[in-house]
């Protein structure tokens, strides 16, 4: 039942189809091996019967004529057995050839799937060799083999008639068989040639040169580009052009500021305010994940060929690089890092505006929804985007649908970036502060505009990646904007330690709020209209 539902809603799994083909081929090969073994046993019995008939003629000359007839009957049966054995061996060789073609087709499909946007040569190969069509070919081959077996059986049944029609040829073949088996005893059997027929020595099987074939295949893979270059462009495998230096230079500069701001935050909280809160823990985890994302991105550029043109990388370079493992790790680390950084911001906003009912509701909504969003992203990666066994990333079923869902998720991520940007501004302008001080506090939070810009650019390049024919070149921009977003998110948190004095209570209770202009201790912050209503009462 489940298999039927999967067949309705999902495309067939190519790897499952290959396993099914190989299972069918192995079953038929084993059956042919059993049949060949049985024919060898029958062939041995036929030879034994011929020898026994010859010995019977030698012991009793009166039965020499009958023994000669028996030997010729056994010889005819031996001819049928050898022909049938030859047909089975041929069928086995054909099945082995089909198995090799299936393996070759799946290997080509794996290479095509590993680099999803290889639309040049890989599309041509995919159009030439398709596993579903190969399954149809297998079914046709099976039908033809059945037909061939029936025809051969009919031919075998008509062999005695053919021997009668062509007596001389049949007798000559029978004499050869008898000469092969009896050899020096031929003179004692009537109606058979006395000159023994030389036995044909079996030809030695050709030695398989696996190492040479493997070396030739590797050479071919290292000379074949992932995708065909545009007209007028020649593939450059020696010194290819790359835009990875943009990622390395820009993110390395921001990494310095990120580390300085993080150290300043932790120092202020631990030694000045002398109080660490939950947002400090979330910020620390987000900072560690952000630095990890930076390191993985650098490795993607240096060892994973990110930033290169697709036609400047050979198939051999791609299959022997770490691009797939590094890309998979980046896909896990980025949403995890952003989840902790945004959770840090929501916790901080709660300490600022927990006295406002509407702010508490919106902060709870944003924190829970954004955390669930990134958790969903991580789960989708684990369920839909992790290769199984020897499967590669883009070879995974439903991988294209997964990329579409991922774009939708990151579109919501952009929404939450602006959500976090607007939320404190609304809360600040609702407080009883001077316009000058409100403007100054708003400028502190407006530094998050840079993170929003990076988030929008990341979404733009991610959508462009879905339709790009040069994905490795485009994905470097996705990595750059992703790393910058996490780094700027940490840098945005630098204002938190400088906006509070070393008070043991949250900022929302306003025991001390220098940045919001409340210099009296023990006086809570009030929203617009609260003081007026209290006076009227």
Coordinates of C-alpha atoms in Angstrom, one line a residue:
X1 CA 0.0 0.0 0.0
X2 CA 2.8 2.4 1.0
X3 CA 4.7 1.6 -2.2
X4 CA 1.6 2.4 -4.3
X5 CA 1.1 5.8 -2.5
X6 CA 4.8 6.6 -3.0
X7 CA 4.5 5.8 -6.7
X8 CA 1.5 8.2 -7.0
X9 CA 3.0 11.2 -5.2
X10 CA 6.7 10.8 -5.8
X11 CA 8.9 10.1 -8.7
X12 CA 10.5 6.6 -8.8
X13 CA 13.8 6.4 -7.0
X14 CA 16.6 5.8 -9.6
X15 CA 18.7 3.9 -7.1
X16 CA 15.8 1.6 -6.3
X17 CA 15.3 1.0 -10.0
X18 CA 19.0 0.2 -10.4
X19 CA 18.8 -2.3 -7.5
X20 CA 15.7 -3.8 -9.0
X21 CA 17.5 -4.2 -12.4
X22 CA 20.6 -5.7 -10.7
X23 CA 18.4 -8.1 -8.7
X24 CA 16.6 -9.3 -11.8
X25 CA 19.9 -9.7 -13.6
X26 CA 21.5 -11.7 -10.7
X27 CA 18.4 -13.9 -10.4
X28 CA 18.5 -14.8 -14.1
X29 CA 22.3 -15.2 -14.0
X30 CA 22.1 -17.7 -11.1
X31 CA 19.4 -19.6 -13.0
X32 CA 21.5 -19.8 -16.1
X33 CA 24.5 -21.0 -13.9
X34 CA 22.3 -23.7 -12.5
X35 CA 21.1 -24.8 -16.0
X36 CA 24.7 -24.8 -17.3
X37 CA 25.8 -27.0 -14.3
X38 CA 22.9 -29.4 -15.0
X39 CA 23.8 -29.6 -18.6
X40 CA 27.4 -30.4 -17.7
X41 CA 26.2 -33.2 -15.6
X42 CA 24.0 -34.5 -18.4
X43 CA 26.9 -34.1 -20.8
X44 CA 29.1 -36.2 -18.5
X45 CA 26.4 -38.9 -18.3
X46 CA 26.1 -38.9 -22.1
X47 CA 29.8 -39.4 -22.5
X48 CA 29.7 -42.2 -19.9
X49 CA 26.9 -43.9 -21.8
X50 CA 28.9 -43.8 -25.0
X51 CA 31.9 -45.4 -23.3
X52 CA 29.8 -48.0 -21.7
X53 CA 28.1 -48.9 -25.1
X54 CA 31.6 -49.2 -26.6
X55 CA 32.8 -51.5 -23.8
X56 CA 29.6 -53.6 -24.2
X57 CA 30.5 -54.0 -27.9
X58 CA 34.0 -55.1 -27.1
X59 CA 32.9 -57.7 -24.5
X60 CA 30.1 -59.1 -26.7
X61 CA 30.8 -58.9 -30.5
X62 CA 27.3 -60.1 -31.2
X63 CA 25.9 -56.8 -29.8
X64 CA 28.4 -54.6 -31.8
X65 CA 25.7 -53.3 -34.2
X66 CA 23.3 -52.4 -31.4
X67 CA 26.2 -50.8 -29.5
X68 CA 27.1 -48.7 -32.5
X69 CA 23.5 -47.5 -32.8
X70 CA 23.4 -46.6 -29.1
X71 CA 26.7 -44.7 -29.3
X72 CA 25.4 -42.6 -32.3
X73 CA 22.1 -41.9 -30.4
X74 CA 24.1 -40.7 -27.4
X75 CA 26.3 -38.7 -29.6
X76 CA 23.3 -36.9 -31.1
X77 CA 22.0 -36.1 -27.6
X78 CA 25.5 -34.8 -26.6
X79 CA 25.4 -32.5 -29.6
X80 CA 22.0 -31.1 -28.4
X81 CA 23.4 -30.6 -24.9
X82 CA 26.5 -28.7 -26.1
X83 CA 24.4 -26.4 -28.3
X84 CA 22.0 -25.7 -25.5
X85 CA 25.0 -25.1 -23.1
X86 CA 26.5 -22.7 -25.7
X87 CA 23.2 -20.8 -26.0
X88 CA 23.0 -20.5 -22.2
X89 CA 26.6 -19.2 -22.0
X90 CA 25.8 -16.6 -24.6
X91 CA 22.7 -15.5 -22.7
X92 CA 24.7 -15.2 -19.5
X93 CA 27.3 -13.0 -21.3
X94 CA 24.5 -10.8 -22.6
X95 CA 23.1 -10.4 -19.1
X96 CA 26.5 -9.5 -17.8
X97 CA 26.7 -6.9 -20.5
X98 CA 23.3 -5.4 -19.5
X99 CA 24.5 -5.3 -15.9
X100 CA 27.5 -3.3 -16.9
X101 CA 25.4 -0.9 -18.9
X102 CA 23.1 -0.4 -16.0
X103 CA 26.0 0.3 -13.6
X104 CA 27.5 2.7 -16.2
X105 CA 24.2 4.5 -16.7
X106 CA 23.7 4.9 -12.9
X107 CA 27.3 6.1 -12.5
X108 CA 26.8 8.7 -15.2
X109 CA 23.5 9.7 -13.6
X110 CA 25.2 10.1 -10.2
X111 CA 27.8 12.4 -11.7
X112 CA 25.0 14.4 -13.3
X113 CA 23.0 14.6 -10.1
X114 CA 26.0 15.6 -7.9
X115 CA 26.2 18.8 -9.9
X116 CA 22.6 19.7 -10.5
X117 CA 23.1 22.6 -12.8
X118 CA 25.4 20.8 -15.2
X119 CA 23.1 21.3 -18.1
X120 CA 25.6 20.8 -20.9
X121 CA 27.1 17.4 -21.3
X122 CA 25.1 16.0 -18.4
X123 CA 21.7 16.8 -20.0
X124 CA 22.9 15.1 -23.2
X125 CA 24.0 12.0 -21.3
X126 CA 20.7 12.0 -19.4
X127 CA 18.8 12.2 -22.6
X128 CA 20.7 9.3 -24.1
X129 CA 20.6 7.0 -21.0
X130 CA 17.6 7.0 -18.8
X131 CA 17.0 4.4 -16.2
X132 CA 13.2 4.2 -16.7
X133 CA 13.7 3.6 -20.4
X134 CA 16.4 1.1 -19.6
X135 CA 13.8 -0.8 -17.5
X136 CA 11.6 -0.9 -20.6
X137 CA 14.6 -2.2 -22.6
X138 CA 15.1 -4.8 -19.9
X139 CA 11.5 -6.0 -20.2
X140 CA 11.8 -6.1 -24.0
X141 CA 15.1 -8.0 -23.7
X142 CA 13.4 -10.5 -21.3
X143 CA 10.6 -11.0 -23.8
X144 CA 13.1 -11.5 -26.6
X145 CA 15.1 -14.0 -24.5
X146 CA 11.9 -16.0 -23.9
X147 CA 11.1 -15.9 -27.6
X148 CA 14.6 -17.0 -28.3
X149 CA 14.3 -19.9 -25.8
X150 CA 11.1 -21.1 -27.4
X151 CA 12.6 -20.9 -30.9
X152 CA 15.7 -22.7 -29.8
X153 CA 13.6 -25.4 -28.2
X154 CA 11.6 -25.8 -31.4
X155 CA 14.9 -26.0 -33.3
X156 CA 16.2 -28.6 -30.8
X157 CA 13.0 -30.7 -31.2
X158 CA 13.4 -30.6 -35.0
X159 CA 17.1 -31.7 -34.8
X160 CA 16.4 -35.4 -35.6
X161 CA 14.5 -34.4 -38.7
X162 CA 17.3 -32.2 -39.8
X163 CA 19.8 -35.0 -39.2
X164 CA 17.6 -37.2 -41.4
X165 CA 17.4 -34.6 -44.2
X166 CA 21.2 -33.9 -44.1
X167 CA 22.5 -37.3 -43.2
X168 CA 26.1 -36.8 -44.3
X169 CA 26.6 -33.6 -42.2
X170 CA 24.9 -35.1 -39.2
X171 CA 26.9 -38.3 -39.4
X172 CA 30.1 -36.3 -39.8
X173 CA 29.3 -34.3 -36.6
X174 CA 28.4 -37.5 -34.7
X175 CA 31.7 -39.1 -35.8
X176 CA 33.6 -36.1 -34.5
X177 CA 31.9 -36.5 -31.1
X178 CA 32.6 -40.2 -31.0
X179 CA 36.2 -39.6 -32.0
X180 CA 36.6 -37.1 -29.3
X181 CA 35.2 -39.4 -26.6
X182 CA 36.4 -42.9 -27.7
X183 CA 39.7 -41.9 -29.4
X184 CA 41.7 -45.2 -29.6
X185 CA 38.6 -47.3 -29.2
X186 CA 37.0 -46.2 -32.4
X187 CA 38.3 -49.2 -34.4
X188 CA 36.1 -51.5 -32.4
X189 CA 32.9 -49.7 -33.1
X190 CA 31.3 -50.2 -36.5
X191 CA 30.2 -47.4 -38.9
X192 CA 32.5 -44.9 -37.2
X193 CA 35.8 -43.4 -38.5
X194 CA 38.9 -45.0 -37.2
X195 CA 41.0 -41.8 -37.2
X196 CA 40.4 -39.9 -34.0
X197 CA 39.5 -36.3 -34.2
X198 CA 42.0 -34.0 -32.4
X199 CA 40.5 -32.3 -29.4
X200 CA 40.3 -28.5 -29.6
X201 CA 42.1 -26.9 -26.7
X202 CA 40.1 -24.3 -24.9
X203 CA 41.3 -20.8 -25.6
X204 CA 42.7 -19.0 -22.6
X205 CA 40.4 -16.3 -21.3
X206 CA 41.6 -12.8 -21.8
X207 CA 43.1 -11.3 -18.8
X208 CA 41.2 -8.3 -17.5
X209 CA 43.3 -5.2 -17.2
X210 CA 41.3 -3.5 -14.5
X211 CA 44.1 -1.2 -13.5
X212 CA 44.6 0.1 -17.0
X213 CA 40.9 0.6 -17.5
X214 CA 40.6 2.4 -14.2
X215 CA 43.5 4.7 -15.1
X216 CA 42.0 5.4 -18.6
X217 CA 38.7 6.2 -16.9
X218 CA 40.3 8.6 -14.5
X219 CA 42.2 10.3 -17.3
X220 CA 38.9 10.7 -19.2
X221 CA 37.2 12.1 -16.1
X222 CA 40.0 14.7 -15.6
X223 CA 39.6 15.9 -19.2
X224 CA 35.8 16.1 -19.2
X225 CA 34.3 19.5 -17.9
X226 CA 31.3 19.4 -15.6
X227 CA 29.4 21.4 -18.2
X228 CA 30.0 22.5 -21.8
X229 CA 31.6 26.0 -22.0
X230 CA 29.8 28.7 -23.8
X231 CA 30.6 29.4 -27.5
X232 CA 34.1 30.9 -27.9
X233 CA 35.2 29.9 -24.4
X234 CA 37.8 27.1 -23.7
X235 CA 37.9 25.2 -20.4
X236 CA 40.8 26.1 -18.2
X237 CA 41.6 23.3 -15.7
X238 CA 45.1 24.6 -14.9
X239 CA 44.5 28.2 -13.7
X240 CA 40.8 28.8 -13.7
X241 CA 39.2 32.1 -12.8
X242 CA 37.4 32.4 -9.5
X243 CA 35.4 35.0 -7.6
X244 CA 36.1 33.3 -4.2
X245 CA 38.5 36.1 -3.3
X246 CA 35.4 38.3 -2.7
X247 CA 34.2 36.0 0.0
X248 CA 37.6 35.6 1.6
X249 CA 38.4 39.3 1.7
X250 CA 35.1 40.7 2.8
X251 CA 34.2 38.1 5.4
X252 CA 37.7 38.2 6.8
X253 CA 37.5 41.9 7.5
X254 CA 34.1 41.6 9.1
X255 CA 35.4 38.7 11.2
X256 CA 37.8 41.0 12.9
X257 CA 35.0 43.4 13.9
X258 CA 32.8 40.5 14.9
X259 CA 35.4 39.1 17.3
X260 CA 36.1 42.6 18.8
X261 CA 32.4 43.3 19.4
X262 CA 31.8 39.9 20.9
X263 CA 34.7 40.2 23.3
X264 CA 33.5 43.7 24.3
X265 CA 30.0 42.4 24.9
X266 CA 31.2 39.5 27.1
X267 CA 33.7 41.7 29.0
X268 CA 31.0 44.3 29.7
X269 CA 28.5 41.7 30.9
X270 CA 30.9 39.6 32.9
X271 CA 33.2 42.3 34.5
X272 CA 31.2 45.6 34.3
X273 CA 27.6 44.6 34.8
X274 CA 28.7 41.4 36.6
X275 CA 25.7 39.5 35.4
X276 CA 25.3 37.1 32.5
X277 CA 21.9 36.4 31.1
X278 CA 20.3 33.9 28.7
X279 CA 20.8 36.2 25.7
X280 CA 24.6 36.1 26.4
X281 CA 24.5 32.3 26.2
X282 CA 22.5 32.3 23.0
X283 CA 24.8 35.0 21.6
X284 CA 27.9 32.9 22.5
X285 CA 26.5 29.8 20.7
X286 CA 25.5 31.9 17.7
X287 CA 29.0 33.5 17.6
X288 CA 30.7 30.1 17.6
X289 CA 28.4 28.8 14.9
X290 CA 29.0 32.0 12.9
X291 CA 32.8 31.5 13.1
X292 CA 32.3 27.9 12.1
X293 CA 30.3 29.0 9.1
X294 CA 33.1 31.4 8.1
X295 CA 35.7 28.6 8.3
X296 CA 33.6 26.2 6.2
X297 CA 33.0 28.9 3.6
X298 CA 36.7 29.5 3.3
X299 CA 37.2 25.8 2.9
X300 CA 34.5 25.7 0.2
X301 CA 36.4 28.3 -1.8
X302 CA 39.9 26.8 -1.3
X303 CA 39.2 23.1 -1.6
X304 CA 35.6 22.8 -2.8
X305 CA 35.8 24.8 -6.1
X306 CA 33.1 27.3 -5.0
X307 CA 33.4 30.4 -7.1
X308 CA 34.8 28.7 -10.2
X309 CA 33.0 28.4 -13.5
X310 CA 31.4 25.0 -14.1
X311 CA 33.3 24.4 -17.3
X312 CA 36.7 25.2 -15.6
X313 CA 36.3 22.1 -13.3
X314 CA 36.7 18.5 -14.6
X315 CA 34.4 15.7 -13.5
X316 CA 37.4 14.0 -11.8
X317 CA 38.2 17.2 -9.8
X318 CA 34.6 17.5 -8.7
X319 CA 34.2 13.8 -7.6
X320 CA 37.4 13.8 -5.7
X321 CA 36.9 17.1 -3.8
X322 CA 35.1 17.9 -0.5
X323 CA 32.5 20.2 -2.1
X324 CA 29.6 17.9 -1.3
X325 CA 30.5 17.4 2.4
X326 CA 31.4 21.1 2.9
X327 CA 28.2 22.2 1.2
X328 CA 26.1 19.9 3.4
X329 CA 27.7 21.2 6.6
X330 CA 27.1 24.8 5.5
X331 CA 23.5 24.0 4.9
X332 CA 23.2 22.8 8.5
X333 CA 25.3 25.4 10.2
X334 CA 23.8 28.5 8.7
X335 CA 20.1 28.1 9.9
X336 CA 21.4 26.9 13.3
X337 CA 23.6 30.0 13.6
X338 CA 20.8 32.4 12.6
X339 CA 18.3 30.7 15.0
X340 CA 20.5 31.5 18.0
X341 CA 21.4 35.0 16.8
X342 CA 17.7 35.9 16.4
X343 CA 16.8 34.3 19.6
X344 CA 19.4 36.5 21.3
X345 CA 17.7 39.6 19.8
X346 CA 14.3 38.5 20.9
X347 CA 15.5 37.9 24.5
X348 CA 17.1 41.3 24.6
X349 CA 14.0 43.0 23.2
X350 CA 12.0 41.2 25.9
X351 CA 14.2 42.7 28.6
X352 CA 13.6 46.2 27.1
X353 CA 9.8 46.1 26.5
X354 CA 8.4 43.4 28.8
X355 CA 6.2 46.1 30.5
X356 CA 4.3 46.6 27.2
X357 CA 1.6 43.9 26.7
X358 CA 1.6 44.2 22.9
X359 CA 5.4 44.0 22.9
X360 CA 5.4 40.8 24.9
X361 CA 3.0 39.1 22.5
X362 CA 4.9 40.1 19.4
X363 CA 8.2 39.1 20.9
X364 CA 6.9 35.7 21.9
X365 CA 5.4 35.2 18.5
X366 CA 8.6 36.2 16.7
X367 CA 10.9 34.1 18.9
X368 CA 8.8 31.0 18.7
X369 CA 8.0 31.3 15.0
X370 CA 11.5 32.1 13.9
X371 CA 12.9 29.2 16.0
X372 CA 10.4 26.8 14.5
X373 CA 11.2 28.1 11.0
X374 CA 14.9 27.4 11.3
X375 CA 14.2 24.1 13.0
X376 CA 12.0 23.1 10.1
X377 CA 14.8 24.1 7.7
X378 CA 17.3 21.8 9.6
X379 CA 14.9 18.9 9.7
X380 CA 14.2 19.3 5.9
X381 CA 17.9 19.2 5.3
X382 CA 18.3 16.0 7.4
X383 CA 15.3 14.2 5.8
X384 CA 15.4 15.3 2.2
X385 CA 18.9 16.6 1.4
X386 CA 21.2 14.0 3.1
X387 CA 22.5 11.4 0.6
X388 CA 21.9 7.8 1.4
X389 CA 24.7 5.2 0.8
X390 CA 26.6 6.2 -2.4
X391 CA 23.9 8.7 -3.4
X392 CA 25.0 12.3 -4.0
X393 CA 23.1 15.4 -3.1
X394 CA 21.5 16.4 -6.3
X395 CA 20.8 12.8 -7.2
X396 CA 18.4 12.6 -4.2
X397 CA 14.7 12.3 -5.1
X398 CA 12.6 15.4 -4.5
X399 CA 15.8 17.5 -4.3
X400 CA 14.4 20.2 -6.6
X401 CA 11.2 20.4 -4.6
X402 CA 13.4 20.7 -1.5
X403 CA 15.2 23.7 -3.0
X404 CA 11.9 25.4 -3.7
X405 CA 10.8 24.9 -0.1
X406 CA 14.1 26.2 1.1
X407 CA 13.6 29.4 -0.9
X408 CA 10.2 29.9 0.7
X409 CA 11.7 29.3 4.2
X410 CA 14.4 31.9 3.6
X411 CA 11.8 34.4 2.3
X412 CA 10.2 34.1 5.7
X413 CA 13.6 34.6 7.3
X414 CA 13.9 37.9 5.5
X415 CA 10.5 38.9 6.9
X416 CA 11.7 38.2 10.4
X417 CA 14.8 40.3 9.9
X418 CA 12.6 43.3 9.1
X419 CA 10.3 42.2 12.0
X420 CA 13.2 42.4 14.4
X421 CA 14.3 45.8 13.0
X422 CA 10.8 47.4 13.2
X423 CA 9.7 46.0 16.6
X424 CA 12.1 48.0 18.8
X425 CA 11.6 51.2 16.8
X426 CA 7.8 51.0 17.5
X427 CA 8.5 50.4 21.1
X428 CA 11.0 53.3 21.5
X429 CA 8.7 55.8 19.8
X430 CA 6.0 54.8 22.1
X431 CA 8.0 55.8 25.2
X432 CA 8.0 59.2 26.9
X433 CA 11.3 60.5 25.7
X434 CA 12.5 63.5 23.9
X435 CA 12.5 63.4 20.1
X436 CA 16.3 63.8 20.1
X437 CA 16.8 60.9 22.5
X438 CA 14.3 58.7 20.5
X439 CA 16.3 59.4 17.3
X440 CA 19.5 58.5 19.0
X441 CA 18.2 55.2 20.4
X442 CA 16.6 54.4 17.0
X443 CA 20.0 54.8 15.3
X444 CA 21.4 52.1 17.5
X445 CA 18.8 49.6 16.2
X446 CA 19.0 50.8 12.6
X447 CA 22.4 49.2 12.4
X448 CA 20.4 46.1 11.7
X449 CA 19.6 47.4 8.3
X450 CA 22.9 46.0 7.0
X451 CA 21.8 42.5 8.2
X452 CA 18.5 43.0 6.4
X453 CA 20.3 44.0 3.2
X454 CA 22.5 40.9 3.4
X455 CA 19.4 38.7 4.0
X456 CA 17.6 40.1 0.9
X457 CA 20.8 39.7 -1.2
X458 CA 21.1 36.1 0.0
X459 CA 17.5 35.3 -0.9
X460 CA 18.1 36.9 -4.4
X461 CA 21.2 34.9 -5.1
X462 CA 19.6 31.7 -3.8
X463 CA 16.7 32.1 -6.2
X464 CA 19.1 32.9 -9.0
X465 CA 21.0 29.7 -8.1
X466 CA 17.9 27.6 -8.9
X467 CA 17.9 28.9 -12.5
X468 CA 21.7 29.3 -13.0
X469 CA 23.7 27.2 -15.5
X470 CA 26.9 28.1 -13.6
X471 CA 25.9 27.1 -10.0
X472 CA 29.4 27.0 -8.4
X473 CA 30.0 30.6 -9.5
X474 CA 26.6 31.8 -8.1
X475 CA 26.8 29.8 -4.9
X476 CA 29.9 31.8 -3.8
X477 CA 27.6 34.9 -3.6
X478 CA 25.1 32.9 -1.5
X479 CA 27.9 32.0 0.9
X480 CA 29.2 35.5 1.1
X481 CA 25.9 37.1 2.0
X482 CA 25.1 34.2 4.4
X483 CA 28.3 34.7 6.3
X484 CA 28.0 38.5 6.3
X485 CA 24.4 38.2 7.7
X486 CA 25.6 36.2 10.6
X487 CA 28.6 38.4 11.2
X488 CA 26.6 41.6 11.1
X489 CA 24.0 40.0 13.4
X490 CA 26.7 39.5 16.0
X491 CA 28.1 43.0 15.4
X492 CA 24.6 44.4 15.8
X493 CA 24.6 43.0 19.3
X494 CA 27.5 45.1 20.3
X495 CA 25.2 47.9 21.4
X496 CA 23.6 45.8 24.0
X497 CA 26.3 46.0 26.7
X498 CA 26.7 49.7 26.2
X499 CA 23.0 50.4 26.5
X500 CA 22.7 49.2 30.1
X501 CA 24.3 50.0 33.4
X502 CA 25.4 47.3 35.8
X503 CA 22.0 46.9 37.3
X504 CA 20.8 43.4 38.4
X505 CA 17.3 43.9 37.0
X506 CA 16.2 43.7 33.4
X507 CA 16.2 46.9 31.3
X508 CA 12.4 46.8 31.0
X509 CA 12.1 47.5 34.7
X510 CA 14.2 50.6 34.2
X511 CA 16.3 50.6 37.3
X512 CA 18.9 52.3 35.2
X513 CA 18.6 53.1 31.5
X514 CA 21.1 55.6 30.4
X515 CA 20.4 55.1 26.7
X516 CA 16.7 55.6 27.1
X517 CA 17.3 58.7 29.3
X518 CA 15.8 57.4 32.6
X519 CA 18.4 58.5 35.3
X520 CA 16.2 57.9 38.3
X521 CA 16.4 54.6 40.0
X522 CA 13.4 52.5 40.8
X523 CA 11.1 54.4 38.3
X524 CA 9.7 52.1 35.6
X525 CA 9.6 53.3 32.0
X526 CA 6.1 54.3 30.8
X527 CA 4.6 54.3 27.4
X528 CA 2.9 57.2 25.9
X529 CA -0.4 58.0 27.6
X530 CA 0.3 56.0 30.8
X531 CA 1.4 59.0 32.8
X532 CA -1.5 61.1 31.6
X533 CA -4.1 58.4 32.5
X534 CA -2.5 58.1 36.0
X535 CA -2.8 61.8 36.5
X536 CA -6.5 61.8 35.6
X537 CA -7.2 59.0 38.0

